[in-house]
Amino acid sequence: MYKIFIKFRKNCKHPKCADHNIILHNLKSFVCLKQFVGFSDEILDVAFVRKDSSHLAVATNSLDIKLYDSTMNCQLLKGHTDIVLCLSTSKTNPDLMLSGSKDNKIRLWLFNGSSMSCVGVGHSHTASVGSVAFHNATSCFFSASQDTCLKLWETPTNPESDTILTCTSTEVAHHKDINCVSVSPNGKIIATASQDKTAKLWIEALTLVGTLRGHKRGVWSVAFSPVDQVVITSSADCPVKLWSVSDLHCLKTLEGHESSVLQVAFISNGMQIVSAGADGLLKLFSVKTSECVGTFETHEGRIWAMAVHKDETEIVTGGSDSLLVKWKDVTEERKLQRLKEQEEETLQQQKLANYLQNDELVKALKLALRLDRPLQVLHYFN
């Protein structure tokens, strides 16, 4: 037997940050069985968790991180003392997650059993942590902050509750806030994007490789191609740019958005680019033709967050409109549907030809009407 308790919790410094949750308890033990979150405010970042990407972590203008499972049951991850700004999971161990916050701290989370708990805390930054990213080997990770510093951290081998994380290297990377840090697929190069209108490439020891100059306003996002020596950047000046990692030249400029592009990512084995803008639009670009091949309009405000499923069948976006939207790749389904329609049309054409050959004009006339063939209908009348 169960009983539902509705709790309204308001523990944030900001008046808007109130959680309206429905919690399902066991009546005998009073253990929380499920929790449904009814209000999220602005969604600032999202990340898939676990090997099968069965869980979704969401940062929502709150002190707490919301961890959803496939049934939308939600666990609140507590630990930060100010708004959580960024999330990142490890590709080699998706049970590990990083978070950065306005409290200037980084937290390392580990999924163990059926829940997630904080196993490490980093205190080295002096301003809000805006981006975090794991190294591919998971032995270390990187963080970027409004204090203009890029930091390299050591991931503890056997982390326990609230282990103090060790910062092994620090570099003053930009002149203004750093918005994004990204690691190349082979783990050899790190990219940062900043409000100083540049993106920079670094090797693992935080040695500067080169600077990408060309954007006219602050650069919001940077991402590496999974197959080529190419990096992509998005900025408040609207265009999306592709750069060569080897010679640091701009290869292509993709036009389409009419306001700031806040997130970009490669999909389809590096052949397509998906971008999210402050205009609430999600756009799909072809790398080969540099054309926008799709525009999707569901959000009513800025799209701050975007996460791509590891098999690229799903994309999750979130923004200032408090909407968490799941997008599904229906390319194969539509291709199969078109093939099925073509087969059906061929069969109907054959049936029509058989009617004419057998001089069954009435049946041919009915079929032509059903197929919406006015010229053939006129022919049969004549």
mmCIF file of N, CA and C in Angstrom, residues 247-325:
data_model
loop_
_atom_site.group_PDB
_atom_site.id
_atom_site.type_symbol
_atom_site.label_atom_id
_atom_site.label_comp_id
_atom_site.label_asym_id
_atom_site.label_seq_id
_atom_site.Cartn_x
_atom_site.Cartn_y
_atom_site.Cartn_z
ATOM 1 N N ASP A 247 46.296 23.548 -39.720
ATOM 2 C CA ASP A 247 46.826 24.871 -40.106
ATOM 3 C C ASP A 247 46.015 26.041 -39.546
ATOM 4 N N LEU A 248 44.963 25.749 -38.750
ATOM 5 C CA LEU A 248 44.176 26.770 -38.041
ATOM 6 C C LEU A 248 43.429 27.714 -38.968
ATOM 7 N N HIS A 249 43.203 27.304 -40.233
ATOM 8 C CA HIS A 249 42.466 28.129 -41.179
ATOM 9 C C HIS A 249 40.979 27.791 -41.142
ATOM 10 N N CYS A 250 40.140 28.796 -41.408
ATOM 11 C CA CYS A 250 38.698 28.569 -41.493
ATOM 12 C C CYS A 250 38.387 27.890 -42.823
ATOM 13 N N LEU A 251 37.775 26.710 -42.772
ATOM 14 C CA LEU A 251 37.466 25.945 -43.973
ATOM 15 C C LEU A 251 36.116 26.325 -44.558
ATOM 16 N N LYS A 252 35.136 26.525 -43.699
ATOM 17 C CA LYS A 252 33.785 26.844 -44.162
ATOM 18 C C LYS A 252 33.075 27.718 -43.143
ATOM 19 N N THR A 253 32.138 28.497 -43.634
ATOM 20 C CA THR A 253 31.254 29.284 -42.777
ATOM 21 C C THR A 253 29.815 28.931 -43.131
ATOM 22 N N LEU A 254 29.071 28.471 -42.152
ATOM 23 C CA LEU A 254 27.696 28.026 -42.368
ATOM 24 C C LEU A 254 26.724 29.101 -41.889
ATOM 25 N N GLU A 255 25.912 29.575 -42.813
ATOM 26 C CA GLU A 255 24.924 30.605 -42.495
ATOM 27 C C GLU A 255 23.547 29.972 -42.340
ATOM 28 N N GLY A 256 22.726 30.548 -41.480
ATOM 29 C CA GLY A 256 21.375 30.027 -41.309
ATOM 30 C C GLY A 256 20.667 30.632 -40.111
ATOM 31 N N HIS A 257 21.373 30.718 -38.997
ATOM 32 C CA HIS A 257 20.787 31.331 -37.799
ATOM 33 C C HIS A 257 20.782 32.850 -37.915
ATOM 34 N N GLU A 258 19.802 33.459 -37.272
ATOM 35 C CA GLU A 258 19.697 34.911 -37.273
ATOM 36 C C GLU A 258 19.960 35.501 -35.888
ATOM 37 N N SER A 259 20.400 34.658 -34.964
ATOM 38 C CA SER A 259 20.797 35.130 -33.637
ATOM 39 C C SER A 259 21.895 34.206 -33.113
ATOM 40 N N SER A 260 22.337 34.442 -31.905
ATOM 41 C CA SER A 260 23.471 33.704 -31.347
ATOM 42 C C SER A 260 23.283 32.194 -31.450
ATOM 43 N N VAL A 261 24.354 31.495 -31.838
ATOM 44 C CA VAL A 261 24.336 30.031 -31.874
ATOM 45 C C VAL A 261 25.030 29.556 -30.597
ATOM 46 N N LEU A 262 24.262 28.901 -29.725
ATOM 47 C CA LEU A 262 24.736 28.591 -28.383
ATOM 48 C C LEU A 262 25.363 27.209 -28.254
ATOM 49 N N GLN A 263 24.942 26.262 -29.129
ATOM 50 C CA GLN A 263 25.457 24.895 -29.050
ATOM 51 C C GLN A 263 25.647 24.334 -30.454
ATOM 52 N N VAL A 264 26.724 23.559 -30.652
ATOM 53 C CA VAL A 264 26.942 22.850 -31.913
ATOM 54 C C VAL A 264 27.496 21.462 -31.625
ATOM 55 N N ALA A 265 27.228 20.522 -32.543
ATOM 56 C CA ALA A 265 27.757 19.163 -32.396
ATOM 57 C C ALA A 265 27.772 18.484 -33.756
ATOM 58 N N PHE A 266 28.732 17.587 -33.956
ATOM 59 C CA PHE A 266 28.785 16.766 -35.156
ATOM 60 C C PHE A 266 27.916 15.528 -34.949
ATOM 61 N N ILE A 267 27.211 15.115 -36.007
ATOM 62 C CA ILE A 267 26.470 13.858 -36.000
ATOM 63 C C ILE A 267 26.676 13.171 -37.351
ATOM 64 N N SER A 268 26.081 11.996 -37.516
ATOM 65 C CA SER A 268 26.163 11.234 -38.770
ATOM 66 C C SER A 268 27.607 10.997 -39.189
ATOM 67 N N ASN A 269 28.412 10.556 -38.223
ATOM 68 C CA ASN A 269 29.823 10.259 -38.475
ATOM 69 C C ASN A 269 30.563 11.467 -39.048
ATOM 70 N N GLY A 270 30.238 12.648 -38.541
ATOM 71 C CA GLY A 270 30.920 13.863 -38.957
ATOM 72 C C GLY A 270 30.424 14.480 -40.242
ATOM 73 N N MET A 271 29.384 13.901 -40.858
ATOM 74 C CA MET A 271 28.878 14.411 -42.130
ATOM 75 C C MET A 271 27.841 15.516 -41.956
ATOM 76 N N GLN A 272 27.280 15.639 -40.754
ATOM 77 C CA GLN A 272 26.276 16.668 -40.500
ATOM 78 C C GLN A 272 26.595 17.395 -39.202
ATOM 79 N N ILE A 273 26.049 18.603 -39.096
ATOM 80 C CA ILE A 273 26.224 19.428 -37.907
ATOM 81 C C ILE A 273 24.853 19.847 -37.410
ATOM 82 N N VAL A 274 24.619 19.701 -36.126
ATOM 83 C CA VAL A 274 23.378 20.169 -35.528
ATOM 84 C C VAL A 274 23.724 21.349 -34.625
ATOM 85 N N SER A 275 22.938 22.425 -34.738
ATOM 86 C CA SER A 275 23.205 23.649 -33.978
ATOM 87 C C SER A 275 21.926 24.132 -33.307
ATOM 88 N N ALA A 276 22.102 24.769 -32.146
ATOM 89 C CA ALA A 276 20.969 25.296 -31.382
ATOM 90 C C ALA A 276 21.206 26.773 -31.121
ATOM 91 N N GLY A 277 20.158 27.586 -31.321
ATOM 92 C CA GLY A 277 20.337 29.028 -31.255
ATOM 93 C C GLY A 277 19.485 29.730 -30.222
ATOM 94 N N ALA A 278 19.804 30.998 -30.022
ATOM 95 C CA ALA A 278 19.031 31.841 -29.123
ATOM 96 C C ALA A 278 17.664 32.173 -29.708
ATOM 97 N N ASP A 279 17.469 31.892 -31.008
ATOM 98 C CA ASP A 279 16.170 32.093 -31.646
ATOM 99 C C ASP A 279 15.226 30.934 -31.412
ATOM 100 N N GLY A 280 15.656 29.932 -30.627
ATOM 101 C CA GLY A 280 14.814 28.781 -30.337
ATOM 102 C C GLY A 280 14.784 27.750 -31.437
ATOM 103 N N LEU A 281 15.654 27.880 -32.436
ATOM 104 C CA LEU A 281 15.658 26.972 -33.584
ATOM 105 C C LEU A 281 16.789 25.959 -33.465
ATOM 106 N N LEU A 282 16.481 24.741 -33.867
ATOM 107 C CA LEU A 282 17.472 23.685 -34.009
ATOM 108 C C LEU A 282 17.669 23.484 -35.506
ATOM 109 N N LYS A 283 18.921 23.588 -35.971
ATOM 110 C CA LYS A 283 19.190 23.493 -37.407
ATOM 111 C C LYS A 283 20.146 22.345 -37.701
ATOM 112 N N LEU A 284 19.964 21.738 -38.880
ATOM 113 C CA LEU A 284 20.803 20.642 -39.333
ATOM 114 C C LEU A 284 21.505 21.063 -40.614
ATOM 115 N N PHE A 285 22.845 20.995 -40.609
ATOM 116 C CA PHE A 285 23.654 21.405 -41.751
ATOM 117 C C PHE A 285 24.370 20.204 -42.351
ATOM 118 N N SER A 286 24.546 20.237 -43.676
ATOM 119 C CA SER A 286 25.372 19.257 -44.365
ATOM 120 C C SER A 286 26.793 19.810 -44.462
ATOM 121 N N VAL A 287 27.781 19.048 -43.982
ATOM 122 C CA VAL A 287 29.175 19.501 -44.049
ATOM 123 C C VAL A 287 29.640 19.564 -45.496
ATOM 124 N N LYS A 288 29.195 18.623 -46.326
ATOM 125 C CA LYS A 288 29.643 18.547 -47.720
ATOM 126 C C LYS A 288 29.172 19.737 -48.542
ATOM 127 N N THR A 289 27.874 20.091 -48.403
ATOM 128 C CA THR A 289 27.305 21.153 -49.240
ATOM 129 C C THR A 289 27.245 22.504 -48.534
ATOM 130 N N SER A 290 27.482 22.524 -47.221
ATOM 131 C CA SER A 290 27.416 23.755 -46.408
ATOM 132 C C SER A 290 26.008 24.336 -46.364
ATOM 133 N N GLU A 291 24.997 23.527 -46.673
ATOM 134 C CA GLU A 291 23.615 24.010 -46.698
ATOM 135 C C GLU A 291 22.860 23.548 -45.458
ATOM 136 N N CYS A 292 21.889 24.365 -45.063
ATOM 137 C CA CYS A 292 20.981 23.986 -43.987
ATOM 138 C C CYS A 292 19.919 23.053 -44.571
ATOM 139 N N VAL A 293 19.904 21.806 -44.115
ATOM 140 C CA VAL A 293 18.985 20.819 -44.678
ATOM 141 C C VAL A 293 17.749 20.603 -43.807
ATOM 142 N N GLY A 294 17.694 21.271 -42.682
ATOM 143 C CA GLY A 294 16.521 21.129 -41.832
ATOM 144 C C GLY A 294 16.488 22.166 -40.727
ATOM 145 N N THR A 295 15.305 22.696 -40.449
ATOM 146 C CA THR A 295 15.096 23.642 -39.359
ATOM 147 C C THR A 295 13.930 23.147 -38.515
ATOM 148 N N PHE A 296 14.126 23.065 -37.205
ATOM 149 C CA PHE A 296 13.116 22.488 -36.317
ATOM 150 C C PHE A 296 12.783 23.508 -35.229
ATOM 151 N N GLU A 297 11.499 23.816 -35.144
ATOM 152 C CA GLU A 297 11.052 24.890 -34.249
ATOM 153 C C GLU A 297 10.066 24.331 -33.236
ATOM 154 N N THR A 298 10.555 24.145 -32.014
ATOM 155 C CA THR A 298 9.697 23.699 -30.912
ATOM 156 C C THR A 298 9.876 24.588 -29.691
ATOM 157 N N HIS A 299 11.102 24.988 -29.441
ATOM 158 C CA HIS A 299 11.381 25.851 -28.289
ATOM 159 C C HIS A 299 10.871 27.272 -28.527
ATOM 160 N N GLU A 300 10.530 27.936 -27.433
ATOM 161 C CA GLU A 300 10.033 29.312 -27.493
ATOM 162 C C GLU A 300 11.047 30.306 -26.940
ATOM 163 N N GLY A 301 12.235 29.840 -26.636
ATOM 164 C CA GLY A 301 13.277 30.721 -26.116
ATOM 165 C C GLY A 301 14.644 30.161 -26.444
ATOM 166 N N ARG A 302 15.672 30.699 -25.822
ATOM 167 C CA ARG A 302 17.043 30.268 -26.076
ATOM 168 C C ARG A 302 17.238 28.784 -25.772
ATOM 169 N N ILE A 303 17.962 28.103 -26.641
ATOM 170 C CA ILE A 303 18.304 26.698 -26.401
ATOM 171 C C ILE A 303 19.706 26.681 -25.787
ATOM 172 N N TRP A 304 19.754 26.588 -24.474
ATOM 173 C CA TRP A 304 21.035 26.619 -23.770
ATOM 174 C C TRP A 304 21.735 25.266 -23.809
ATOM 175 N N ALA A 305 20.967 24.194 -23.800
ATOM 176 C CA ALA A 305 21.526 22.861 -23.590
ATOM 177 C C ALA A 305 21.220 21.932 -24.756
ATOM 178 N N MET A 306 22.182 21.065 -25.076
ATOM 179 C CA MET A 306 21.970 20.050 -26.116
ATOM 180 C C MET A 306 22.874 18.856 -25.836
ATOM 181 N N ALA A 307 22.318 17.663 -25.878
ATOM 182 C CA ALA A 307 23.087 16.442 -25.674
ATOM 183 C C ALA A 307 22.711 15.442 -26.760
ATOM 184 N N VAL A 308 23.726 14.819 -27.358
ATOM 185 C CA VAL A 308 23.522 13.827 -28.417
ATOM 186 C C VAL A 308 23.731 12.435 -27.841
ATOM 187 N N HIS A 309 22.770 11.555 -28.073
ATOM 188 C CA HIS A 309 22.888 10.159 -27.635
ATOM 189 C C HIS A 309 24.106 9.530 -28.299
ATOM 190 N N LYS A 310 24.752 8.580 -27.626
ATOM 191 C CA LYS A 310 26.004 8.015 -28.151
ATOM 192 C C LYS A 310 25.820 7.307 -29.490
ATOM 193 N N ASP A 311 24.621 6.760 -29.773
ATOM 194 C CA ASP A 311 24.375 6.149 -31.082
ATOM 195 C C ASP A 311 23.709 7.130 -32.053
ATOM 196 N N GLU A 312 23.574 8.387 -31.618
ATOM 197 C CA GLU A 312 23.074 9.496 -32.436
ATOM 198 C C GLU A 312 21.629 9.309 -32.902
ATOM 199 N N THR A 313 20.884 8.428 -32.251
ATOM 200 C CA THR A 313 19.478 8.236 -32.607
ATOM 201 C C THR A 313 18.580 9.266 -31.921
ATOM 202 N N GLU A 314 19.100 9.920 -30.870
ATOM 203 C CA GLU A 314 18.316 10.890 -30.126
ATOM 204 C C GLU A 314 19.161 12.115 -29.807
ATOM 205 N N ILE A 315 18.487 13.243 -29.740
ATOM 206 C CA ILE A 315 19.088 14.483 -29.267
ATOM 207 C C ILE A 315 18.131 15.085 -28.247
ATOM 208 N N VAL A 316 18.665 15.549 -27.143
ATOM 209 C CA VAL A 316 17.851 16.207 -26.117
ATOM 210 C C VAL A 316 18.274 17.661 -26.021
ATOM 211 N N THR A 317 17.306 18.558 -26.026
ATOM 212 C CA THR A 317 17.582 19.988 -25.909
ATOM 213 C C THR A 317 16.764 20.593 -24.774
ATOM 214 N N GLY A 318 17.293 21.646 -24.190
ATOM 215 C CA GLY A 318 16.583 22.366 -23.140
ATOM 216 C C GLY A 318 16.942 23.838 -23.206
ATOM 217 N N GLY A 319 16.050 24.694 -22.707
ATOM 218 C CA GLY A 319 16.316 26.120 -22.845
ATOM 219 C C GLY A 319 15.621 26.988 -21.835
ATOM 220 N N SER A 320 15.562 28.257 -22.157
ATOM 221 C CA SER A 320 14.996 29.255 -21.250
ATOM 222 C C SER A 320 13.481 29.137 -21.124
ATOM 223 N N ASP A 321 12.846 28.368 -22.025
ATOM 224 C CA ASP A 321 11.392 28.184 -21.956
ATOM 225 C C ASP A 321 11.004 27.041 -21.021
ATOM 226 N N SER A 322 11.978 26.466 -20.316
ATOM 227 C CA SER A 322 11.765 25.370 -19.360
ATOM 228 C C SER A 322 11.383 24.052 -20.031
ATOM 229 N N LEU A 323 11.445 23.995 -21.349
ATOM 230 C CA LEU A 323 11.082 22.764 -22.053
ATOM 231 C C LEU A 323 12.294 21.855 -22.203
ATOM 232 N N LEU A 324 12.086 20.569 -21.942
ATOM 233 C CA LEU A 324 13.068 19.532 -22.202
ATOM 234 C C LEU A 324 12.525 18.709 -23.367
ATOM 235 N N VAL A 325 13.171 18.831 -24.541
ATOM 236 C CA VAL A 325 12.635 18.242 -25.774
ATOM 237 C C VAL A 325 13.545 17.111 -26.242
#
